[in-house]
JSON list of C-alpha atoms in Angstrom, two decimals:
[
{"chain": "Z", "resi": 1, "resn": "GLY", "atom": "CA", "xyz": [-19.76, -24.72, 7.26]},
{"chain": "Z", "resi": 2, "resn": "ALA", "atom": "CA", "xyz": [-18.33, -21.81, 5.24]},
{"chain": "Z", "resi": 3, "resn": "VAL", "atom": "CA", "xyz": [-21.00, -19.24, 6.12]},
{"chain": "Z", "resi": 4, "resn": "VAL", "atom": "CA", "xyz": [-20.63, -15.58, 5.34]},
{"chain": "Z", "resi": 5, "resn": "SER", "atom": "CA", "xyz": [-22.93, -13.01, 6.92]},
{"chain": "Z", "resi": 6, "resn": "GLN", "atom": "CA", "xyz": [-23.58, -9.41, 6.12]},
{"chain": "Z", "resi": 7, "resn": "HIS", "atom": "CA", "xyz": [-25.01, -6.66, 8.29]},
{"chain": "Z", "resi": 8, "resn": "PRO", "atom": "CA", "xyz": [-27.31, -4.93, 7.80]},
{"chain": "Z", "resi": 9, "resn": "SER", "atom": "CA", "xyz": [-29.40, -6.84, 5.30]},
{"chain": "Z", "resi": 10, "resn": "TRP", "atom": "CA", "xyz": [-30.97, -3.60, 4.18]},
{"chain": "Z", "resi": 11, "resn": "VAL", "atom": "CA", "xyz": [-30.51, 0.07, 4.94]},
{"chain": "Z", "resi": 12, "resn": "ILE", "atom": "CA", "xyz": [-32.21, 3.29, 3.93]},
{"chain": "Z", "resi": 13, "resn": "CYS", "atom": "CA", "xyz": [-30.32, 6.52, 4.41]},
{"chain": "Z", "resi": 14, "resn": "LYS", "atom": "CA", "xyz": [-30.50, 10.16, 3.44]},
{"chain": "Z", "resi": 15, "resn": "SER", "atom": "CA", "xyz": [-28.33, 11.60, 0.70]},
{"chain": "Z", "resi": 16, "resn": "GLY", "atom": "CA", "xyz": [-25.00, 12.82, 2.04]},
{"chain": "Z", "resi": 17, "resn": "THR", "atom": "CA", "xyz": [-24.73, 10.38, 4.95]},
{"chain": "Z", "resi": 18, "resn": "SER", "atom": "CA", "xyz": [-22.27, 7.52, 5.25]},
{"chain": "Z", "resi": 19, "resn": "VAL", "atom": "CA", "xyz": [-23.25, 3.89, 5.58]},
{"chain": "Z", "resi": 20, "resn": "LYS", "atom": "CA", "xyz": [-21.10, 1.00, 6.86]},
{"chain": "Z", "resi": 21, "resn": "ILE", "atom": "CA", "xyz": [-21.70, -2.58, 5.74]},
{"chain": "Z", "resi": 22, "resn": "GLU", "atom": "CA", "xyz": [-20.07, -5.48, 7.56]},
{"chain": "Z", "resi": 23, "resn": "CYS", "atom": "CA", "xyz": [-19.04, -8.80, 6.07]},
{"chain": "Z", "resi": 24, "resn": "ARG", "atom": "CA", "xyz": [-18.13, -11.64, 8.41]},
{"chain": "Z", "resi": 25, "resn": "SER", "atom": "CA", "xyz": [-16.88, -15.16, 7.82]},
{"chain": "Z", "resi": 26, "resn": "LEU", "atom": "CA", "xyz": [-18.56, -17.07, 10.62]},
{"chain": "Z", "resi": 27, "resn": "ASP", "atom": "CA", "xyz": [-16.76, -20.39, 10.72]},
{"chain": "Z", "resi": 28, "resn": "PHE", "atom": "CA", "xyz": [-13.55, -19.84, 8.82]},
{"chain": "Z", "resi": 29, "resn": "GLN", "atom": "CA", "xyz": [-10.78, -17.33, 8.43]},
{"chain": "Z", "resi": 30, "resn": "ALA", "atom": "CA", "xyz": [-10.51, -15.35, 5.25]},
{"chain": "Z", "resi": 31, "resn": "THR", "atom": "CA", "xyz": [-7.38, -13.55, 4.22]},
{"chain": "Z", "resi": 32, "resn": "THR", "atom": "CA", "xyz": [-9.11, -12.36, 1.09]},
{"chain": "Z", "resi": 33, "resn": "MET", "atom": "CA", "xyz": [-12.62, -10.96, 0.74]},
{"chain": "Z", "resi": 34, "resn": "PHE", "atom": "CA", "xyz": [-14.33, -9.33, -2.20]},
{"chain": "Z", "resi": 35, "resn": "TRP", "atom": "CA", "xyz": [-16.95, -6.63, -2.53]},
{"chain": "Z", "resi": 36, "resn": "TYR", "atom": "CA", "xyz": [-19.42, -6.62, -5.41]},
{"chain": "Z", "resi": 37, "resn": "ARG", "atom": "CA", "xyz": [-22.36, -4.46, -6.27]},
{"chain": "Z", "resi": 38, "resn": "GLN", "atom": "CA", "xyz": [-25.37, -5.35, -8.36]},
{"chain": "Z", "resi": 39, "resn": "PHE", "atom": "CA", "xyz": [-27.82, -2.92, -9.90]},
{"chain": "Z", "resi": 40, "resn": "PRO", "atom": "CA", "xyz": [-31.36, -4.09, -10.69]},
{"chain": "Z", "resi": 41, "resn": "LYS", "atom": "CA", "xyz": [-31.52, -6.62, -13.52]},
{"chain": "Z", "resi": 42, "resn": "GLN", "atom": "CA", "xyz": [-27.75, -6.53, -13.95]},
{"chain": "Z", "resi": 43, "resn": "SER", "atom": "CA", "xyz": [-24.96, -8.88, -13.06]},
{"chain": "Z", "resi": 44, "resn": "LEU", "atom": "CA", "xyz": [-22.53, -8.60, -10.19]},
{"chain": "Z", "resi": 45, "resn": "MET", "atom": "CA", "xyz": [-19.67, -6.16, -10.69]},
{"chain": "Z", "resi": 46, "resn": "LEU", "atom": "CA", "xyz": [-16.51, -6.57, -8.65]},
{"chain": "Z", "resi": 47, "resn": "MET", "atom": "CA", "xyz": [-15.69, -3.36, -6.79]},
{"chain": "Z", "resi": 48, "resn": "ALA", "atom": "CA", "xyz": [-12.60, -4.28, -4.81]},
{"chain": "Z", "resi": 49, "resn": "THR", "atom": "CA", "xyz": [-10.45, -6.99, -3.32]},
{"chain": "Z", "resi": 50, "resn": "SER", "atom": "CA", "xyz": [-9.94, -6.74, 0.41]},
{"chain": "Z", "resi": 51, "resn": "ASN", "atom": "CA", "xyz": [-6.85, -8.32, 1.96]},
{"chain": "Z", "resi": 52, "resn": "GLU", "atom": "CA", "xyz": [-6.43, -8.63, 5.71]},
{"chain": "Z", "resi": 53, "resn": "GLY", "atom": "CA", "xyz": [-3.84, -6.23, 7.04]},
{"chain": "Z", "resi": 54, "resn": "SER", "atom": "CA", "xyz": [-3.25, -4.38, 3.80]},
{"chain": "Z", "resi": 55, "resn": "LYS", "atom": "CA", "xyz": [-4.91, -1.85, 1.56]},
{"chain": "Z", "resi": 56, "resn": "ALA", "atom": "CA", "xyz": [-7.74, -2.90, -0.67]},
{"chain": "Z", "resi": 57, "resn": "THR", "atom": "CA", "xyz": [-7.33, -3.15, -4.40]},
{"chain": "Z", "resi": 58, "resn": "TYR", "atom": "CA", "xyz": [-10.03, -1.33, -6.31]},
{"chain": "Z", "resi": 59, "resn": "GLU", "atom": "CA", "xyz": [-11.32, -2.13, -9.78]},
{"chain": "Z", "resi": 60, "resn": "GLN", "atom": "CA", "xyz": [-11.07, 0.49, -12.47]},
{"chain": "Z", "resi": 61, "resn": "GLY", "atom": "CA", "xyz": [-13.71, 3.15, -12.13]},
{"chain": "Z", "resi": 62, "resn": "VAL", "atom": "CA", "xyz": [-14.42, 2.54, -8.43]},
{"chain": "Z", "resi": 63, "resn": "GLU", "atom": "CA", "xyz": [-13.59, 5.54, -6.25]},
{"chain": "Z", "resi": 64, "resn": "LYS", "atom": "CA", "xyz": [-11.50, 4.40, -3.30]},
{"chain": "Z", "resi": 65, "resn": "ASP", "atom": "CA", "xyz": [-12.23, 7.55, -1.33]},
{"chain": "Z", "resi": 66, "resn": "LYS", "atom": "CA", "xyz": [-15.94, 7.02, -1.67]},
{"chain": "Z", "resi": 67, "resn": "PHE", "atom": "CA", "xyz": [-16.00, 3.28, -0.94]},
{"chain": "Z", "resi": 68, "resn": "LEU", "atom": "CA", "xyz": [-13.73, 2.78, 2.06]},
{"chain": "Z", "resi": 69, "resn": "ILE", "atom": "CA", "xyz": [-12.78, -0.81, 2.78]},
{"chain": "Z", "resi": 70, "resn": "ASN", "atom": "CA", "xyz": [-11.22, -2.05, 6.00]},
{"chain": "Z", "resi": 71, "resn": "HIS", "atom": "CA", "xyz": [-10.19, -5.69, 6.56]},
{"chain": "Z", "resi": 72, "resn": "ALA", "atom": "CA", "xyz": [-8.84, -5.48, 10.08]},
{"chain": "Z", "resi": 73, "resn": "SER", "atom": "CA", "xyz": [-9.22, -9.14, 11.04]},
{"chain": "Z", "resi": 74, "resn": "LEU", "atom": "CA", "xyz": [-9.35, -12.53, 9.36]},
{"chain": "Z", "resi": 75, "resn": "THR", "atom": "CA", "xyz": [-13.12, -12.71, 9.82]},
{"chain": "Z", "resi": 76, "resn": "LEU", "atom": "CA", "xyz": [-14.31, -9.17, 9.19]},
{"chain": "Z", "resi": 77, "resn": "SER", "atom": "CA", "xyz": [-14.25, -6.74, 6.29]},
{"chain": "Z", "resi": 78, "resn": "THR", "atom": "CA", "xyz": [-16.24, -3.51, 6.19]},
{"chain": "Z", "resi": 79, "resn": "LEU", "atom": "CA", "xyz": [-17.37, -1.34, 3.31]},
{"chain": "Z", "resi": 80, "resn": "THR", "atom": "CA", "xyz": [-18.25, 2.26, 4.07]},
{"chain": "Z", "resi": 81, "resn": "VAL", "atom": "CA", "xyz": [-20.12, 4.21, 1.45]},
{"chain": "Z", "resi": 82, "resn": "THR", "atom": "CA", "xyz": [-19.23, 7.80, 2.20]},
{"chain": "Z", "resi": 83, "resn": "SER", "atom": "CA", "xyz": [-21.51, 10.72, 1.32]},
{"chain": "Z", "resi": 84, "resn": "ALA", "atom": "CA", "xyz": [-23.99, 8.38, -0.28]},
{"chain": "Z", "resi": 85, "resn": "HIS", "atom": "CA", "xyz": [-26.17, 9.58, -3.13]},
{"chain": "Z", "resi": 86, "resn": "PRO", "atom": "CA", "xyz": [-29.19, 8.05, -4.84]},
{"chain": "Z", "resi": 87, "resn": "GLU", "atom": "CA", "xyz": [-27.00, 6.63, -7.62]},
{"chain": "Z", "resi": 88, "resn": "ASP", "atom": "CA", "xyz": [-25.20, 4.55, -4.97]},
{"chain": "Z", "resi": 89, "resn": "SER", "atom": "CA", "xyz": [-28.42, 2.67, -4.28]},
{"chain": "Z", "resi": 90, "resn": "SER", "atom": "CA", "xyz": [-27.64, -0.92, -5.06]},
{"chain": "Z", "resi": 91, "resn": "PHE", "atom": "CA", "xyz": [-27.28, -4.47, -3.76]},
{"chain": "Z", "resi": 92, "resn": "TYR", "atom": "CA", "xyz": [-23.85, -4.88, -2.17]},
{"chain": "Z", "resi": 93, "resn": "ILE", "atom": "CA", "xyz": [-22.50, -8.39, -1.81]},
{"chain": "Z", "resi": 94, "resn": "CYS", "atom": "CA", "xyz": [-19.32, -9.66, -0.23]},
{"chain": "Z", "resi": 95, "resn": "SER", "atom": "CA", "xyz": [-17.54, -12.96, -0.68]},
{"chain": "Z", "resi": 96, "resn": "ALA", "atom": "CA", "xyz": [-14.69, -14.69, 1.09]},
{"chain": "Z", "resi": 97, "resn": "ILE", "atom": "CA", "xyz": [-12.10, -17.34, 0.34]},
{"chain": "Z", "resi": 98, "resn": "PRO", "atom": "CA", "xyz": [-10.99, -19.53, 3.24]},
{"chain": "Z", "resi": 99, "resn": "SER", "atom": "CA", "xyz": [-7.36, -19.00, 4.21]},
{"chain": "Z", "resi": 100, "resn": "GLY", "atom": "CA", "xyz": [-5.14, -21.88, 3.29]},
{"chain": "Z", "resi": 101, "resn": "ARG", "atom": "CA", "xyz": [-7.50, -23.16, 0.62]},
{"chain": "Z", "resi": 102, "resn": "SER", "atom": "CA", "xyz": [-5.77, -24.83, -2.31]},
{"chain": "Z", "resi": 103, "resn": "LEU", "atom": "CA", "xyz": [-4.92, -22.19, -4.84]},
{"chain": "Z", "resi": 104, "resn": "VAL", "atom": "CA", "xyz": [-6.51, -24.04, -7.74]},
{"chain": "Z", "resi": 105, "resn": "TYR", "atom": "CA", "xyz": [-9.80, -24.26, -5.94]},
{"chain": "Z", "resi": 106, "resn": "ASN", "atom": "CA", "xyz": [-11.56, -20.96, -6.49]},
{"chain": "Z", "resi": 107, "resn": "GLU", "atom": "CA", "xyz": [-14.76, -21.48, -4.52]},
{"chain": "Z", "resi": 108, "resn": "GLN", "atom": "CA", "xyz": [-15.87, -18.21, -3.06]},
{"chain": "Z", "resi": 109, "resn": "PHE", "atom": "CA", "xyz": [-18.49, -18.07, -0.32]},
{"chain": "Z", "resi": 110, "resn": "PHE", "atom": "CA", "xyz": [-20.91, -15.22, -0.71]},
{"chain": "Z", "resi": 111, "resn": "GLY", "atom": "CA", "xyz": [-22.84, -13.28, 1.85]},
{"chain": "Z", "resi": 112, "resn": "PRO", "atom": "CA", "xyz": [-26.59, -12.73, 1.51]},
{"chain": "Z", "resi": 113, "resn": "GLY", "atom": "CA", "xyz": [-26.14, -9.14, 0.35]},
{"chain": "Z", "resi": 114, "resn": "THR", "atom": "CA", "xyz": [-27.09, -5.71, 1.67]},
{"chain": "Z", "resi": 115, "resn": "ARG", "atom": "CA", "xyz": [-29.65, -3.60, -0.11]},
{"chain": "Z", "resi": 116, "resn": "LEU", "atom": "CA", "xyz": [-28.82, 0.08, 0.14]},
{"chain": "Z", "resi": 117, "resn": "THR", "atom": "CA", "xyz": [-31.39, 2.71, -0.72]},
{"chain": "Z", "resi": 118, "resn": "VAL", "atom": "CA", "xyz": [-30.31, 6.35, -0.65]},
{"chain": "Z", "resi": 119, "resn": "LEU", "atom": "CA", "xyz": [-33.10, 8.88, -0.57]},
{"chain": "X", "resi": 1, "resn": "ASP", "atom": "CA", "xyz": [-10.07, -14.76, -18.42]},
{"chain": "X", "resi": 2, "resn": "ALA", "atom": "CA", "xyz": [-11.88, -16.26, -21.36]},
{"chain": "X", "resi": 3, "resn": "LYS", "atom": "CA", "xyz": [-15.33, -14.96, -22.23]},
{"chain": "X", "resi": 4, "resn": "THR", "atom": "CA", "xyz": [-18.39, -17.15, -21.85]},
{"chain": "X", "resi": 5, "resn": "THR", "atom": "CA", "xyz": [-21.69, -17.18, -23.72]},
{"chain": "X", "resi": 6, "resn": "GLN", "atom": "CA", "xyz": [-24.91, -18.48, -22.21]},
{"chain": "X", "resi": 7, "resn": "PRO", "atom": "CA", "xyz": [-28.56, -18.38, -23.28]},
{"chain": "X", "resi": 8, "resn": "THR", "atom": "CA", "xyz": [-30.48, -15.58, -21.63]},
{"chain": "X", "resi": 9, "resn": "SER", "atom": "CA", "xyz": [-33.21, -17.81, -20.26]},
{"chain": "X", "resi": 10, "resn": "MET", "atom": "CA", "xyz": [-34.43, -21.38, -20.14]},
{"chain": "X", "resi": 11, "resn": "ASP", "atom": "CA", "xyz": [-37.44, -23.20, -18.81]},
{"chain": "X", "resi": 12, "resn": "CYS", "atom": "CA", "xyz": [-37.61, -26.62, -17.24]},
{"chain": "X", "resi": 13, "resn": "ALA", "atom": "CA", "xyz": [-40.39, -28.77, -15.83]},
{"chain": "X", "resi": 14, "resn": "GLU", "atom": "CA", "xyz": [-40.16, -29.71, -12.18]},
{"chain": "X", "resi": 15, "resn": "GLY", "atom": "CA", "xyz": [-38.63, -33.14, -11.73]},
{"chain": "X", "resi": 16, "resn": "ARG", "atom": "CA", "xyz": [-36.96, -33.11, -15.11]},
{"chain": "X", "resi": 17, "resn": "ALA", "atom": "CA", "xyz": [-33.27, -32.64, -15.82]},
{"chain": "X", "resi": 18, "resn": "ALA", "atom": "CA", "xyz": [-32.15, -29.10, -16.53]},
{"chain": "X", "resi": 19, "resn": "ASN", "atom": "CA", "xyz": [-29.27, -28.83, -18.99]},
{"chain": "X", "resi": 20, "resn": "LEU", "atom": "CA", "xyz": [-27.63, -25.43, -19.06]},
{"chain": "X", "resi": 21, "resn": "PRO", "atom": "CA", "xyz": [-25.09, -24.84, -21.85]},
{"chain": "X", "resi": 22, "resn": "CYS", "atom": "CA", "xyz": [-22.11, -22.56, -21.81]},
{"chain": "X", "resi": 23, "resn": "ASN", "atom": "CA", "xyz": [-19.77, -21.69, -24.65]},
{"chain": "X", "resi": 24, "resn": "HIS", "atom": "CA", "xyz": [-16.17, -20.77, -23.83]},
{"chain": "X", "resi": 25, "resn": "SER", "atom": "CA", "xyz": [-14.39, -21.23, -27.12]},
{"chain": "X", "resi": 26, "resn": "THR", "atom": "CA", "xyz": [-11.37, -19.10, -26.13]},
{"chain": "X", "resi": 27, "resn": "ILE", "atom": "CA", "xyz": [-10.60, -21.00, -22.93]},
{"chain": "X", "resi": 28, "resn": "SER", "atom": "CA", "xyz": [-6.93, -21.59, -22.33]},
{"chain": "X", "resi": 29, "resn": "GLY", "atom": "CA", "xyz": [-5.26, -24.72, -20.98]},
{"chain": "X", "resi": 30, "resn": "ASN", "atom": "CA", "xyz": [-4.98, -23.60, -17.37]},
{"chain": "X", "resi": 31, "resn": "GLU", "atom": "CA", "xyz": [-8.48, -22.17, -17.01]},
{"chain": "X", "resi": 32, "resn": "TYR", "atom": "CA", "xyz": [-11.19, -23.88, -15.04]},
{"chain": "X", "resi": 33, "resn": "VAL", "atom": "CA", "xyz": [-14.91, -23.71, -15.65]},
{"chain": "X", "resi": 34, "resn": "TYR", "atom": "CA", "xyz": [-16.93, -22.62, -12.60]},
{"chain": "X", "resi": 35, "resn": "TRP", "atom": "CA", "xyz": [-20.64, -22.54, -12.13]},
{"chain": "X", "resi": 36, "resn": "TYR", "atom": "CA", "xyz": [-22.43, -20.36, -9.61]},
{"chain": "X", "resi": 37, "resn": "ARG", "atom": "CA", "xyz": [-26.09, -19.56, -9.22]},
{"chain": "X", "resi": 38, "resn": "GLN", "atom": "CA", "xyz": [-27.97, -16.66, -7.70]},
{"chain": "X", "resi": 39, "resn": "ILE", "atom": "CA", "xyz": [-31.45, -16.98, -6.39]},
{"chain": "X", "resi": 40, "resn": "HIS", "atom": "CA", "xyz": [-33.39, -13.74, -6.50]},
{"chain": "X", "resi": 41, "resn": "SER", "atom": "CA", "xyz": [-32.13, -11.11, -4.01]},
{"chain": "X", "resi": 42, "resn": "GLN", "atom": "CA", "xyz": [-29.54, -13.46, -2.49]},
{"chain": "X", "resi": 43, "resn": "GLY", "atom": "CA", "xyz": [-25.79, -13.82, -2.81]},
{"chain": "X", "resi": 44, "resn": "PRO", "atom": "CA", "xyz": [-24.42, -16.26, -5.36]},
{"chain": "X", "resi": 45, "resn": "GLN", "atom": "CA", "xyz": [-23.83, -19.88, -4.46]},
{"chain": "X", "resi": 46, "resn": "TYR", "atom": "CA", "xyz": [-21.02, -22.07, -5.75]},
{"chain": "X", "resi": 47, "resn": "ILE", "atom": "CA", "xyz": [-22.21, -25.15, -7.59]},
{"chain": "X", "resi": 48, "resn": "ILE", "atom": "CA", "xyz": [-19.33, -26.98, -9.22]},
{"chain": "X", "resi": 49, "resn": "HIS", "atom": "CA", "xyz": [-16.12, -26.53, -11.17]},
{"chain": "X", "resi": 50, "resn": "GLY", "atom": "CA", "xyz": [-13.96, -28.56, -13.53]},
{"chain": "X", "resi": 51, "resn": "LEU", "atom": "CA", "xyz": [-10.88, -28.46, -15.70]},
{"chain": "X", "resi": 52, "resn": "LYS", "atom": "CA", "xyz": [-11.33, -31.13, -18.35]},
{"chain": "X", "resi": 53, "resn": "ASN", "atom": "CA", "xyz": [-12.90, -34.17, -16.79]},
{"chain": "X", "resi": 54, "resn": "ASN", "atom": "CA", "xyz": [-16.61, -34.44, -16.08]},
{"chain": "X", "resi": 55, "resn": "GLU", "atom": "CA", "xyz": [-17.45, -33.67, -12.47]},
{"chain": "X", "resi": 56, "resn": "THR", "atom": "CA", "xyz": [-20.39, -34.57, -10.23]},
{"chain": "X", "resi": 57, "resn": "ASN", "atom": "CA", "xyz": [-21.35, -33.50, -6.73]},
{"chain": "X", "resi": 58, "resn": "GLU", "atom": "CA", "xyz": [-24.49, -33.52, -4.66]},
{"chain": "X", "resi": 59, "resn": "MET", "atom": "CA", "xyz": [-25.88, -30.52, -6.51]},
{"chain": "X", "resi": 60, "resn": "ALA", "atom": "CA", "xyz": [-25.06, -31.06, -10.16]},
{"chain": "X", "resi": 61, "resn": "SER", "atom": "CA", "xyz": [-22.98, -32.59, -12.89]},
{"chain": "X", "resi": 62, "resn": "LEU", "atom": "CA", "xyz": [-20.61, -30.72, -15.16]},
{"chain": "X", "resi": 63, "resn": "ILE", "atom": "CA", "xyz": [-19.90, -32.07, -18.63]},
{"chain": "X", "resi": 64, "resn": "ILE", "atom": "CA", "xyz": [-16.97, -30.51, -20.45]},
{"chain": "X", "resi": 65, "resn": "THR", "atom": "CA", "xyz": [-16.45, -31.27, -24.13]},
{"chain": "X", "resi": 66, "resn": "GLU", "atom": "CA", "xyz": [-13.19, -32.85, -25.15]},
{"chain": "X", "resi": 67, "resn": "ASP", "atom": "CA", "xyz": [-11.97, -29.67, -26.83]},
{"chain": "X", "resi": 68, "resn": "ARG", "atom": "CA", "xyz": [-13.06, -27.73, -23.72]},
{"chain": "X", "resi": 69, "resn": "LYS", "atom": "CA", "xyz": [-14.78, -25.11, -25.81]},
{"chain": "X", "resi": 70, "resn": "SER", "atom": "CA", "xyz": [-18.14, -25.69, -24.21]},
{"chain": "X", "resi": 71, "resn": "SER", "atom": "CA", "xyz": [-19.72, -27.25, -21.15]},
{"chain": "X", "resi": 72, "resn": "THR", "atom": "CA", "xyz": [-23.11, -28.20, -19.78]},
{"chain": "X", "resi": 73, "resn": "LEU", "atom": "CA", "xyz": [-24.34, -27.97, -16.24]},
{"chain": "X", "resi": 74, "resn": "ILE", "atom": "CA", "xyz": [-26.87, -30.65, -15.45]},
{"chain": "X", "resi": 75, "resn": "LEU", "atom": "CA", "xyz": [-29.37, -30.47, -12.58]},
{"chain": "X", "resi": 76, "resn": "PRO", "atom": "CA", "xyz": [-30.65, -34.03, -12.63]},
{"chain": "X", "resi": 77, "resn": "HIS", "atom": "CA", "xyz": [-34.05, -33.45, -11.00]},
{"chain": "X", "resi": 78, "resn": "ALA", "atom": "CA", "xyz": [-34.92, -29.78, -11.03]},
{"chain": "X", "resi": 79, "resn": "THR", "atom": "CA", "xyz": [-37.11, -28.39, -8.26]},
{"chain": "X", "resi": 80, "resn": "LEU", "atom": "CA", "xyz": [-38.88, -25.06, -7.91]},
{"chain": "X", "resi": 81, "resn": "ARG", "atom": "CA", "xyz": [-36.10, -23.95, -5.61]},
{"chain": "X", "resi": 82, "resn": "ASP", "atom": "CA", "xyz": [-33.61, -24.30, -8.46]},
{"chain": "X", "resi": 83, "resn": "THR", "atom": "CA", "xyz": [-35.16, -21.27, -10.17]},
{"chain": "X", "resi": 84, "resn": "ALA", "atom": "CA", "xyz": [-32.21, -18.86, -10.32]},
{"chain": "X", "resi": 85, "resn": "VAL", "atom": "CA", "xyz": [-29.70, -17.14, -12.59]},
{"chain": "X", "resi": 86, "resn": "TYR", "atom": "CA", "xyz": [-26.86, -19.55, -13.39]},
{"chain": "X", "resi": 87, "resn": "TYR", "atom": "CA", "xyz": [-23.44, -18.14, -14.16]},
{"chain": "X", "resi": 88, "resn": "CYS", "atom": "CA", "xyz": [-20.73, -19.95, -16.08]},
{"chain": "X", "resi": 89, "resn": "ILE", "atom": "CA", "xyz": [-17.31, -18.44, -15.32]},
{"chain": "X", "resi": 90, "resn": "VAL", "atom": "CA", "xyz": [-13.92, -19.28, -16.70]},
{"chain": "X", "resi": 91, "resn": "ASN", "atom": "CA", "xyz": [-11.01, -18.54, -14.44]},
{"chain": "X", "resi": 92, "resn": "SER", "atom": "CA", "xyz": [-7.45, -19.71, -14.05]},
{"chain": "X", "resi": 93, "resn": "GLY", "atom": "CA", "xyz": [-7.76, -19.95, -10.29]},
{"chain": "X", "resi": 94, "resn": "GLY", "atom": "CA", "xyz": [-4.54, -19.76, -8.38]},
{"chain": "X", "resi": 95, "resn": "SER", "atom": "CA", "xyz": [-3.70, -16.20, -7.41]},
{"chain": "X", "resi": 96, "resn": "ASN", "atom": "CA", "xyz": [-6.31, -14.87, -9.85]},
{"chain": "X", "resi": 97, "resn": "TYR", "atom": "CA", "xyz": [-9.23, -15.08, -7.50]},
{"chain": "X", "resi": 98, "resn": "LYS", "atom": "CA", "xyz": [-11.35, -12.58, -9.34]},
{"chain": "X", "resi": 99, "resn": "LEU", "atom": "CA", "xyz": [-14.62, -13.93, -10.71]},
{"chain": "X", "resi": 100, "resn": "THR", "atom": "CA", "xyz": [-16.09, -12.08, -13.65]},
{"chain": "X", "resi": 101, "resn": "PHE", "atom": "CA", "xyz": [-19.81, -12.55, -13.75]},
{"chain": "X", "resi": 102, "resn": "GLY", "atom": "CA", "xyz": [-21.58, -12.32, -17.11]},
{"chain": "X", "resi": 103, "resn": "LYS", "atom": "CA", "xyz": [-25.31, -12.08, -17.54]},
{"chain": "X", "resi": 104, "resn": "GLY", "atom": "CA", "xyz": [-25.93, -15.75, -16.91]},
{"chain": "X", "resi": 105, "resn": "THR", "atom": "CA", "xyz": [-28.97, -17.88, -17.71]},
{"chain": "X", "resi": 106, "resn": "LEU", "atom": "CA", "xyz": [-32.24, -17.38, -15.90]},
{"chain": "X", "resi": 107, "resn": "LEU", "atom": "CA", "xyz": [-33.54, -20.89, -15.31]},
{"chain": "X", "resi": 108, "resn": "THR", "atom": "CA", "xyz": [-37.23, -21.04, -14.46]},
{"chain": "X", "resi": 109, "resn": "VAL", "atom": "CA", "xyz": [-38.47, -24.34, -13.14]},
{"chain": "X", "resi": 110, "resn": "ASN", "atom": "CA", "xyz": [-42.19, -24.70, -13.73]},
{"chain": "X", "resi": 111, "resn": "PRO", "atom": "CA", "xyz": [-44.57, -26.89, -11.70]}
]
């Protein structure tokens, strides 16, 4: 149980185009999902917290107009990279916390990641 | 959240126990110690967490010192598939769901 999927697993796009990445919790509902990005040989950096039915909360330095997050259902969050540029090339990873999970139990379930390459 | 310090890399022979240390000397009383790992080009995977007592599950054991300033993750019988970056994270849980990933320890299990 507790599987999180991401689609696509990899994408190559031209500079200036927009790319949408989906994150789905397959066998549980998730009120809260997170989006991270990871540059080569670096650690994961939290970009934003996505809450179902409300606006996402972005970390300092992350442009909310460039990285659009929509969490329209309890099993799906999407990240859209608008007007992508080569410097946006990275590994994007989402995670989810099952709804109703005990608040002291902070196990997050991560998706397999999406590798974005912007030419 | 308290900061953690981990060795950059470690090696372990296949079949042997892997002991990964983590220093978290500024941990506060309500903060848990979490361990995640990330196999190359995959999303992280939860391993174990604890507050002050030692914990064990099917993947690993977590030993937390009495003063809680450090901990050790133990993989009892390391396999090649355990080669990954292991992250030690201190977090108060509750409504603070954010996980701050440091650089972690690259564990290489050798045949």
